[in-house]
Coordinates of C-alpha atoms in Angstrom, one line a residue:
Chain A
X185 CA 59.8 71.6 85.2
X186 CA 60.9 68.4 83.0
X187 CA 64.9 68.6 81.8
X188 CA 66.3 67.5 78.8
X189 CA 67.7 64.6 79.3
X190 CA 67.6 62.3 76.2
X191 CA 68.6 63.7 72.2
X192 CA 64.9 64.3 71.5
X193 CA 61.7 64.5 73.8
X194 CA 58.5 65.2 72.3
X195 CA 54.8 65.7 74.7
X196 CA 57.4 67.7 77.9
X197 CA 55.6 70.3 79.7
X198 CA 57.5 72.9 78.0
X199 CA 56.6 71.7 74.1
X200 CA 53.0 71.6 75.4
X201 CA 53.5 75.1 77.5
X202 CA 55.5 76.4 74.3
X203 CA 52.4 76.2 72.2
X204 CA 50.2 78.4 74.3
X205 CA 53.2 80.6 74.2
X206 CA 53.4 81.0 70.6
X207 CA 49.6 81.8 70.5
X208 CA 49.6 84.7 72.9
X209 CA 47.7 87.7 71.2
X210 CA 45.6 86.0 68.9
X211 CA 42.2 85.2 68.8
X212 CA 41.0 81.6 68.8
X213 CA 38.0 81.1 66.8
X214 CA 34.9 78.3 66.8
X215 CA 34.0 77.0 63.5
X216 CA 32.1 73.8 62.2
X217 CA 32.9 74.0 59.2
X218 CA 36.0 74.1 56.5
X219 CA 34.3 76.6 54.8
X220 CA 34.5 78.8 58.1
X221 CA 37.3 77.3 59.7
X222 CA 39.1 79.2 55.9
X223 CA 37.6 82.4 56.9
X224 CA 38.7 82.5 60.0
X225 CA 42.6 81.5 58.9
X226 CA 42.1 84.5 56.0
X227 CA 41.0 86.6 58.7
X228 CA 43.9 86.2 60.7
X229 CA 43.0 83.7 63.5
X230 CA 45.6 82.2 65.5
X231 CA 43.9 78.8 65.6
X232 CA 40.2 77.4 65.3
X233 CA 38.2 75.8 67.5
X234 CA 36.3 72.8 65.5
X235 CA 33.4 71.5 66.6
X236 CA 29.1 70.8 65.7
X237 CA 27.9 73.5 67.1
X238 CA 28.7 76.9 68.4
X239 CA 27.9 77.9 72.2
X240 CA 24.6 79.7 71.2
X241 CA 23.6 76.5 69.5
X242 CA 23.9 74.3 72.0
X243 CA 22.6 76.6 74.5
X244 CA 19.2 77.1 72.0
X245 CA 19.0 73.4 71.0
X246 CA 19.5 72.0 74.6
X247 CA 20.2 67.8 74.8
X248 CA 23.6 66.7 75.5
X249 CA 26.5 67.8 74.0
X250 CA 29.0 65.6 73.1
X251 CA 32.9 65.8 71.0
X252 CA 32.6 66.3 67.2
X253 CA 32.5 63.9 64.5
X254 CA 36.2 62.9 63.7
X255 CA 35.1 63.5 60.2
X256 CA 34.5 67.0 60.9
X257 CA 37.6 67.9 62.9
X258 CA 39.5 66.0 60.0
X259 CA 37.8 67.9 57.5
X260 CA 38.6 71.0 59.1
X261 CA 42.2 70.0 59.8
X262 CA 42.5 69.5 56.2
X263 CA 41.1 72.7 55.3
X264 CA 43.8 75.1 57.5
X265 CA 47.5 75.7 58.3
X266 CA 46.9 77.3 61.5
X267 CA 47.0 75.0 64.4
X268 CA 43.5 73.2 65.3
X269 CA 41.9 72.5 68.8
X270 CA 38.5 70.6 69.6
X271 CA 36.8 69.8 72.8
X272 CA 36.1 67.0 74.7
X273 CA 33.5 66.9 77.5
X274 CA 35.2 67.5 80.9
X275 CA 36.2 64.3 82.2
X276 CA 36.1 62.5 79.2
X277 CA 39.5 61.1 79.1
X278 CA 38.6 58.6 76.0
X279 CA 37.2 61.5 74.1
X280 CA 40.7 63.1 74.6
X281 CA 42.2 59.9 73.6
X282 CA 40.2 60.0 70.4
X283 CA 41.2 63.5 70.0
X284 CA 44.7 63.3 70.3
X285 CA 45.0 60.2 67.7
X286 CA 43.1 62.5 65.5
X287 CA 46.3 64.9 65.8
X288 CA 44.5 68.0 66.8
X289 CA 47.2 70.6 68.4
X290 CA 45.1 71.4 71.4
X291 CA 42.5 69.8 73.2
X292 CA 39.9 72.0 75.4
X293 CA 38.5 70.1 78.3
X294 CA 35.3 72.3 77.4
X295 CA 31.9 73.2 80.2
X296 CA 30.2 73.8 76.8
X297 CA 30.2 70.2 76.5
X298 CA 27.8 68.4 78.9
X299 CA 30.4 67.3 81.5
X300 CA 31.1 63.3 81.4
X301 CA 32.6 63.3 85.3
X302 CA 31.3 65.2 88.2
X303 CA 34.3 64.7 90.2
X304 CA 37.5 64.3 88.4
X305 CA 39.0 65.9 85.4
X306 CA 41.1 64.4 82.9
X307 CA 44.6 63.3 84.0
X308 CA 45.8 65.8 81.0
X309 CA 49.4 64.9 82.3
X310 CA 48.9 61.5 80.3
X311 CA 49.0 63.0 77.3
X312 CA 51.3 64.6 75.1
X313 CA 48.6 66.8 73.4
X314 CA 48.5 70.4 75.2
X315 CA 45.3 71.1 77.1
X316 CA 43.4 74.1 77.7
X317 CA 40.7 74.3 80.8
X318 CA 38.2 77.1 82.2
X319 CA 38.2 78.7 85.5
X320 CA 36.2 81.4 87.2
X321 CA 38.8 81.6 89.8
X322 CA 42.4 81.2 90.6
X323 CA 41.5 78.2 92.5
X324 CA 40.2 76.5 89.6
X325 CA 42.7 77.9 87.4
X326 CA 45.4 76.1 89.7
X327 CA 44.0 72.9 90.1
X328 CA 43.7 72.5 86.0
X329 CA 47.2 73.3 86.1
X330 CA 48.1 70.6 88.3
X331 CA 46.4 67.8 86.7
X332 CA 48.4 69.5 83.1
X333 CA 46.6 72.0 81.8
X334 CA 49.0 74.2 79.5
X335 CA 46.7 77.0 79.0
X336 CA 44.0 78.5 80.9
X337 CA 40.7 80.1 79.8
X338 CA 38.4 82.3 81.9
X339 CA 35.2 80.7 81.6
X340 CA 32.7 83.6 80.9
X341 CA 29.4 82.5 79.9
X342 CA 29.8 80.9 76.5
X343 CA 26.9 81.4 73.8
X344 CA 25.8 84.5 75.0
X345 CA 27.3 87.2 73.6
X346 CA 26.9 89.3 77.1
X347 CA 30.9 90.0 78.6
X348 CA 30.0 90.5 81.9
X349 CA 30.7 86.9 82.9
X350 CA 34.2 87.4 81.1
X351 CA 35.0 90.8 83.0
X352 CA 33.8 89.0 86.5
X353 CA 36.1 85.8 85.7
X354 CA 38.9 87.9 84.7
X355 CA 39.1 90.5 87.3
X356 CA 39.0 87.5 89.8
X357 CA 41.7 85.5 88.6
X358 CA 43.9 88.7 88.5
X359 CA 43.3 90.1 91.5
X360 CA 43.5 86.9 93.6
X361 CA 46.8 86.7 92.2
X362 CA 47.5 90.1 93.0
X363 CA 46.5 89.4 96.7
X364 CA 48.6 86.2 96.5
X365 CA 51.7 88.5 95.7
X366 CA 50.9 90.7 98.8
X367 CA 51.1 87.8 101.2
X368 CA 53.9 86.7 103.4
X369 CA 55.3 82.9 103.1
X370 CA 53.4 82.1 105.9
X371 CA 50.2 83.1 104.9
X372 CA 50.1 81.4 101.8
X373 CA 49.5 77.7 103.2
X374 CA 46.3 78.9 104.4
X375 CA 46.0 80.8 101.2
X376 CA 46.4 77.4 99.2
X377 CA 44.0 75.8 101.8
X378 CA 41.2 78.3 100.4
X379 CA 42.2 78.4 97.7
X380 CA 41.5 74.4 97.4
X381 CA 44.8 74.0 95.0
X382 CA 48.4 72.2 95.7
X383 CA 50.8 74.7 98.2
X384 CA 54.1 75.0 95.3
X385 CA 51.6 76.1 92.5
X386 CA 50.4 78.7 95.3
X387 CA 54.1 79.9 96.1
X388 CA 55.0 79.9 92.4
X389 CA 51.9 82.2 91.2
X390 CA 52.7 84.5 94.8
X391 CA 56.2 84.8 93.8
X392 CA 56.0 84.9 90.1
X393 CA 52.7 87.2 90.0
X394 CA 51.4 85.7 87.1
X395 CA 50.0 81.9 86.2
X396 CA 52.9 79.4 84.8
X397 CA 50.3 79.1 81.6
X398 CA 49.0 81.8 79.5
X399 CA 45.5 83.0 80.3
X400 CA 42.9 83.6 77.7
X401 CA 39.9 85.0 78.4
X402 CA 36.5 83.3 76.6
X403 CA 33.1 82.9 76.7
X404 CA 30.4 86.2 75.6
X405 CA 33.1 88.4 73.6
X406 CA 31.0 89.2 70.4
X407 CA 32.6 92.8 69.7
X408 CA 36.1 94.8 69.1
X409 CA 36.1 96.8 72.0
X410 CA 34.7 93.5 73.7
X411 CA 38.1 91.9 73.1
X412 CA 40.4 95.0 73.9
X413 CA 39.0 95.5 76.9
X414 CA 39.8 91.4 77.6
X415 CA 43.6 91.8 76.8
X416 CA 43.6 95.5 78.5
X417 CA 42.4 93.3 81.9
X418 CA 45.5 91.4 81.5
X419 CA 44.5 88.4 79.1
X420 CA 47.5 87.0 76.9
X421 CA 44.8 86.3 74.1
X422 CA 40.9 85.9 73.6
X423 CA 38.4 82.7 72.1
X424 CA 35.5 84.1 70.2
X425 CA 32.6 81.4 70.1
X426 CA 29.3 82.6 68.6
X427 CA 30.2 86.2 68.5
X428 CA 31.4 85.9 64.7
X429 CA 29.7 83.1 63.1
X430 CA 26.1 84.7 64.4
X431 CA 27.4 87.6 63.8
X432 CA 26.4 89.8 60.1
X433 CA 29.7 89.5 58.7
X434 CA 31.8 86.9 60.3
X435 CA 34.6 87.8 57.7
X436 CA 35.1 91.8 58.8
X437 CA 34.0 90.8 62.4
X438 CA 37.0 88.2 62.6
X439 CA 39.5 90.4 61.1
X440 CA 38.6 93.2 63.1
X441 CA 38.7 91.6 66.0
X442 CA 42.1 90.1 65.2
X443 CA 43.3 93.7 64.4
X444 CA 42.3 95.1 68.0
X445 CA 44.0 92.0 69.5
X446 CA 47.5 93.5 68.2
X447 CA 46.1 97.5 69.5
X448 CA 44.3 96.5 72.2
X449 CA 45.6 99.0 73.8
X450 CA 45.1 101.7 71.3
X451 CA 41.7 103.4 71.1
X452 CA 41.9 105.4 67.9
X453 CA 42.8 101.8 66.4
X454 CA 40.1 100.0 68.1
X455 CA 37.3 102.9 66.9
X456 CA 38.2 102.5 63.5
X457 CA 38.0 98.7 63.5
X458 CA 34.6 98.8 65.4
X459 CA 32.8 100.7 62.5
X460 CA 30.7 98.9 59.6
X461 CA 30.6 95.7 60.6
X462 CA 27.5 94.9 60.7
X463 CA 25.1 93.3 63.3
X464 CA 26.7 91.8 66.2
X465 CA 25.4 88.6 67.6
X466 CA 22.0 89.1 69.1
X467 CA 23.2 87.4 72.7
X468 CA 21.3 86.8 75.4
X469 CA 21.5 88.4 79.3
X470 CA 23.5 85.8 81.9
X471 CA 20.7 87.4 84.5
X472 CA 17.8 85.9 82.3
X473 CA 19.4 82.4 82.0
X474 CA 18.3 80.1 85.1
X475 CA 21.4 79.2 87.2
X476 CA 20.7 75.5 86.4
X477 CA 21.7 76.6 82.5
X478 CA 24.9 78.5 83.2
X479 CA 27.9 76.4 81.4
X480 CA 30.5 78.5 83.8
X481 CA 29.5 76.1 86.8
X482 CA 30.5 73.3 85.4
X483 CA 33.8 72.1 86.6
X484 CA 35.2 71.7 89.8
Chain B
X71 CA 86.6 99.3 74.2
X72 CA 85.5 102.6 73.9
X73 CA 82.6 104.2 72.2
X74 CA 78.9 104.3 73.3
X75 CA 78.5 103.1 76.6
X76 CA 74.7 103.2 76.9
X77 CA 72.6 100.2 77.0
X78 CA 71.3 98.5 73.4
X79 CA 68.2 99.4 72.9
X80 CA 66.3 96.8 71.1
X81 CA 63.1 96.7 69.8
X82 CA 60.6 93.3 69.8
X83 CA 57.9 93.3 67.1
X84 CA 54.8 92.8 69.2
X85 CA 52.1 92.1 67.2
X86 CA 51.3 88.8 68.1
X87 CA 53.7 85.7 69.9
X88 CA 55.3 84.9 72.8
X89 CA 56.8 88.8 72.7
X90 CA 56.9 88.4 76.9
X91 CA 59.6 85.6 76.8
X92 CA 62.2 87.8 74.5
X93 CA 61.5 90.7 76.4
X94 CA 62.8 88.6 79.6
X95 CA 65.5 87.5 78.4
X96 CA 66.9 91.1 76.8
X97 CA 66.2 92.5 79.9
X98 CA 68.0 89.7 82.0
X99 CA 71.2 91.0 79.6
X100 CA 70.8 94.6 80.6
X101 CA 69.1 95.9 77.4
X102 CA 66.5 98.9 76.8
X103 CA 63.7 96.9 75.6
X104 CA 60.8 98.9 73.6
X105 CA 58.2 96.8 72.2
X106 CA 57.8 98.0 68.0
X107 CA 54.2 98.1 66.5
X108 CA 54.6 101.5 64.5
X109 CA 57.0 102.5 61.6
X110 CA 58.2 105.7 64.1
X111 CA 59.1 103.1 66.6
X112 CA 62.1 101.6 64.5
X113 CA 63.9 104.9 64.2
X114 CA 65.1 104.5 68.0
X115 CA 66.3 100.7 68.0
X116 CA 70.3 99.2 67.5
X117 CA 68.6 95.9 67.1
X118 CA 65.1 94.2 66.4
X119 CA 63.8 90.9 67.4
X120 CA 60.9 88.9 65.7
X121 CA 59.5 86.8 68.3
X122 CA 57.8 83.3 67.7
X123 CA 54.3 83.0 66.7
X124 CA 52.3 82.4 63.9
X125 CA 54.0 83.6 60.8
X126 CA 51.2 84.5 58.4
X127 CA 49.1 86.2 61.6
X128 CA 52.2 88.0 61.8
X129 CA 52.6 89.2 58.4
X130 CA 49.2 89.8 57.9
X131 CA 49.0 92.6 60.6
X132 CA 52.6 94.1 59.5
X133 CA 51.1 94.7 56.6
X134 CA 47.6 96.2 57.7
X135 CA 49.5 98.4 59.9
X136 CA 51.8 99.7 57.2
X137 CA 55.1 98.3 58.6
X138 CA 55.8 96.0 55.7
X139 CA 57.5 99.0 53.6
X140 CA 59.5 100.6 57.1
X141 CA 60.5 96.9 58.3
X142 CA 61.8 96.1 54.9
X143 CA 64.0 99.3 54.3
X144 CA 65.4 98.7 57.8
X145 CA 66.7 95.4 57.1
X146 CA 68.2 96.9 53.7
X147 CA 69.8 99.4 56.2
X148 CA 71.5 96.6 57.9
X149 CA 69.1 96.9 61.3
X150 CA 70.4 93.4 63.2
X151 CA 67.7 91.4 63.5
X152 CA 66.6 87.8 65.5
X153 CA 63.8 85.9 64.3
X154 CA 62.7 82.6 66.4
X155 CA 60.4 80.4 64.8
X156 CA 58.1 82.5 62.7
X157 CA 60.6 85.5 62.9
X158 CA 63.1 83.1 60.7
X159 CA 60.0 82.6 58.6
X160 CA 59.6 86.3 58.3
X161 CA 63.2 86.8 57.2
X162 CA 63.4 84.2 54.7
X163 CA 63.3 85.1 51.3
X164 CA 61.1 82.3 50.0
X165 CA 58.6 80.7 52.2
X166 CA 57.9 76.5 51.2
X167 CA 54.1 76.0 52.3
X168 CA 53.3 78.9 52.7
X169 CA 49.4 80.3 53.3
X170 CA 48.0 81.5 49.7
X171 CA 49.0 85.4 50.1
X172 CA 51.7 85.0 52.9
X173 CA 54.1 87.4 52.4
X174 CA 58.2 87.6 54.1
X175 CA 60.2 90.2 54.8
X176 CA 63.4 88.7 53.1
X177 CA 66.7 89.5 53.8
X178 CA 68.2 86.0 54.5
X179 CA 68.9 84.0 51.3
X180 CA 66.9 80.7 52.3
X181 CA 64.0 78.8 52.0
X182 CA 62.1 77.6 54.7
X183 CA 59.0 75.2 55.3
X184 CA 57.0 76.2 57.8
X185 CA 55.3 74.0 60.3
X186 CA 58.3 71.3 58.4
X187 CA 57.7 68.8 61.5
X188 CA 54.4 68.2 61.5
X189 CA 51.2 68.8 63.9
X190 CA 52.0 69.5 67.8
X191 CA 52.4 66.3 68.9
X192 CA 55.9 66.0 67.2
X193 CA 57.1 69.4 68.6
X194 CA 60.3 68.3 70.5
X195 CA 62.9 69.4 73.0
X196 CA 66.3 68.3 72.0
X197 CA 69.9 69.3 72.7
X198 CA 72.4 71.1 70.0
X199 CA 75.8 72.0 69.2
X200 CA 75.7 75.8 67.8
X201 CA 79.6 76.2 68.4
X202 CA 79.6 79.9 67.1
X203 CA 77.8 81.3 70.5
X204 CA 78.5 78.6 73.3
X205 CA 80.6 74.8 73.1
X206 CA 78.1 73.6 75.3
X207 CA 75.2 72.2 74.1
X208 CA 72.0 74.4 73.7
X209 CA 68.7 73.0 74.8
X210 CA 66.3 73.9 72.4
X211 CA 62.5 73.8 72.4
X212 CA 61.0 73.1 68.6
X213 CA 57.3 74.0 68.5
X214 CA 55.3 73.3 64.9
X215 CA 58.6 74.5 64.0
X216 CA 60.4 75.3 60.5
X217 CA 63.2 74.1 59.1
X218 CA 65.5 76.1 56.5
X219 CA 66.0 73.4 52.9
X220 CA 68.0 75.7 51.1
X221 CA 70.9 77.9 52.1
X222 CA 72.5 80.7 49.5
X223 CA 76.4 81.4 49.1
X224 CA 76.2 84.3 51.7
X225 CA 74.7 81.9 54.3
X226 CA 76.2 80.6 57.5
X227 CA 74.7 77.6 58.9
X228 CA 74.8 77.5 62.8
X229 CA 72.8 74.2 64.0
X230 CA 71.7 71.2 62.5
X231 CA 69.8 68.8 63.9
X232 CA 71.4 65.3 64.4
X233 CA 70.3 64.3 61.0
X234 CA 71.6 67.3 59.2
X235 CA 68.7 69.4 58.8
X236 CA 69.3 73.1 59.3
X237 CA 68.1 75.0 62.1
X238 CA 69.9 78.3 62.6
X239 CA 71.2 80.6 60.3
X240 CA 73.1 84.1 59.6
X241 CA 73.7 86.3 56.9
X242 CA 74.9 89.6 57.5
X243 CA 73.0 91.2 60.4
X244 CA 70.3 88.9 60.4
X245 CA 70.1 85.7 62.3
X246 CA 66.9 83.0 61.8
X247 CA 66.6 80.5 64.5
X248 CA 63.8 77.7 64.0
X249 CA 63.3 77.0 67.7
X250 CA 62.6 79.2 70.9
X251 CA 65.6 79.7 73.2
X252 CA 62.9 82.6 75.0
X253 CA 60.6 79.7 75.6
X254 CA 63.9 78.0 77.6
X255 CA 64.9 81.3 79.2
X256 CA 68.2 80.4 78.1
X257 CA 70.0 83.7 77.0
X258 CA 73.4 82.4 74.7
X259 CA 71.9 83.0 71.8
X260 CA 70.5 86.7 72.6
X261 CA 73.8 87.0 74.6
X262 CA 75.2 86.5 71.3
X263 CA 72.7 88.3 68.8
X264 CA 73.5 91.8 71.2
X265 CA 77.5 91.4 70.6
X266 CA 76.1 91.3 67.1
X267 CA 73.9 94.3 67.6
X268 CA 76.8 96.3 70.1
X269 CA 79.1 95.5 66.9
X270 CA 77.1 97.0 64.4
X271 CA 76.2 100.2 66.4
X272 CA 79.7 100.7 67.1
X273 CA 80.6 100.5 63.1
X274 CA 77.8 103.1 62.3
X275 CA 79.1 105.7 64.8
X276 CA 82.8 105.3 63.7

């Protein structure tokens, strides 16, 4: 943990973990436009997501995908209040670089991009711009943390629409932390062994019982209930991709979704904010996409 | 002293923000700590506390859930109340930059510009004199932070910054704090908010 030392220190690891603090229980919404990157703030996002194209785009259109136009993320900066984060591929330090003179308050080192490294990851410590990162497992999870990840995201399988990837990535994370919590001191240097992530971060999650980041959950949440059931598995917040802009009314969609965040908990509240709105994304089963095509492998 | 000798209970609006942090630190200082999302949930509390967050996410769900009206009266009441970062923002009377239909709660005669620093990347750490709760300086964690440009007659002004500009304030029984001492785990400045709140409770039962 950095201490104060000089009158005024700006990119520390608590300004950049503060952020992702001060965004726990809201829901983080893709846009690609100002237009929708306004509905989302009126609907009571947290913070967008800008970039070209959402998941199920990219997944549909196929060729590589690549950071947004600055134009674009400008535009959209322009357009909201709420904070703004855009991807860059994984790896892609000088995308990051582009990114954080561009301002943006939170940069996602993003599988839905076509990764730009196969080996490393960016060295997010470098920069003074918080990061966010995927995982499937608390493995993963700890070794974005070590290069400077300030949030963390369960992957889920982005552009589908179908949860189950979300649940699975989730449940994992928790529970090896929960089994991390049962271990004794000695146990947990093989534990960090298998778990392929630095032995301190290992004692720190066993002793704490909880990563030193927030956790979001991501990738297939299209519905209410889809998001409640997200934070009631122990996420501190939840991105919606596709599941609002291909949705039949992004507008009541994003609202309701933003009102179950704060109820998640609460099922008369989350039955009331489930009715009328609409079709929800069409989505597409994670058992009918070839492994080859899964975005949630990605990363390393 | 004698009087009530049973812990302060004090409610943290948990609608959205980094709720988890305040609730650490209240119950590092021995409080009852209840987290408040319904009206019936203020009737129980000494003392309230309005985490950080985003201010117009925040008022937007007090008002969907109908807690604009109870909130309100309660701070009319004289309910004690801490707001960090947005909860300043939510106590202010005016709001400078605010979204289009952003509403406050009021109750603290100021005006204060939210996000007043800038994007993320000039969110700071820095240290500050707030002599009122501690003479040792207070490390304190400014994240898109606000920053209070006017200050009415009934106003105490607790911190500045080095250059002047105000950063914690109090009026009454409410006190706005631009920054996050949760985020810091440093407890002063609740420390000091529940001799506030254990002042105030003993005043309403006398």
């Amino acid at each position: 943990m950095t201490e104060v030392q000089n009158s005024s220190n700006t990119g520390s690891s608590r300004v950049k973990r503060g952020l992702a603090e001060q965004l726990k229980g809201g829901v983080i919404m893709d846009v690609v436009n100002a237009e929708q990157a306004r509905i989302a703030e009126d609907a009571g996002a947290i913070a967008v997501m800008a970039l070209e194209r959402v998941p199920a785009d990219i997944r549909a259109e196929g060729g590589v995908a690549r950071m947004s136009d600055p134009d674009l993320i400008e535009g959209i900066q322009a357009a909201v209040k709420i904070p703004v984060m855009a991807k860059a591929r994984i790896g892609h330090f000088v995308e990051a670089q582009v990114l954080a003179a561009l301002n943006v308050d939170f940069i996602d080192e993003s599988e839905v991009l076509s990764p730009a490294d196969y080996i490393n990851h960016i060295d997010k410590w470098a920069f003074q711009i918080p990061f966010v990162c995927g995982a499937t497992n608390l493995g993963e999870a700890l070794r974005r943390i070590n290069e400077g990840a300030a949030m963390i995201r369960s992957k889920g399988e982005a552009g589908t629409g179908d949860v189950s990837e979300a649940t699975k990535h989730i449940r994992k994370i928790n529970s090896q932390l929960r089994m991390l919590s049962s271990m004794s001191k000695d146990e947990l240097y093989v534990a960090a062994k298998e778990l392929q992530a630095p032995y301190e971060l290992v004692l720190e999650v066993a002793e704490s019982g909880r990563l030193p980041v927030p956790l979001f959950t991501a990738g297939g949440i299209a519905t209410p209930a889809d998001a409640a059931m997200m934070l009631q598995l122990g996420a501190d917040g939840v991105f919606v991709g596709s599941g609002i802009f291909k949705s039949g009314n992004p507008a009541a969609r994003a609202a309701a979704i933003v009102k179950v965040a704060a109820f998640y908990d609460d099922p008369a509240v989350i039955l009331e904010t489930s009715r009328g709105l609409g079709e929800a994304m069409v989505g597409i089963n994670v058992n009918d996409i070839p492994a080859p095509h899964r975005l949630a492998d990605r990363g390393w | 002293m004698v009087g009530n000798t049973q812990p302060l209970r004090i409610g943290v609006l948990a609608f959205q923000g980094d709720v988890r942090e305040h609730i650490l630190v209240l119950e590092r200082l021995g409080a009852e700590v209840i987290k408040v999302r319904r009206p019936e949930e203020l009737a129980s509390i000494d003392g309230l506390v309005i985490p950080g967050g985003e201010s117009s996410v925040m008022d937007k769900l007090v008002r969907l859930f109908g807690m604009y009206e109870p909130l309100t009266a309660a701070i009319a009441a004289g309910l004690p109340v801490l707001g960090t970062c947005a909860g300043l923002i939510m106590l202010s009377n005016n709001i400078l930059d605010a979204m289009d239909d952003q509403k406050s709660l009021g109750g603290l005669d100021v005006d204060v510009r939210r996000n007043a620093f800038g994007t993320q990347i000039d969110s700071f750490e820095t240290n500050l004199s707030m002599p009122v709760v501690t003479k040792d300086p207070i490390a304190a964690t400014f994240i898109r932070a606000p920053i209070v440009e006017r200050v009415g007659a009934g106003v105490t002004v607790l911190a500045r910054l080095d250059d002047g500009r105000i950063v914690a304030v109090e009026e009454g029984n409410l006190l706005g704090i631009s920054f996050h001492p949760e985020v810091n785990g440093d407890t002063r400045i609740h420390e000091y908010f529940l001799g506030r709140v254990a002042a105030s409770r003993e005043l309403q039962e006398s």
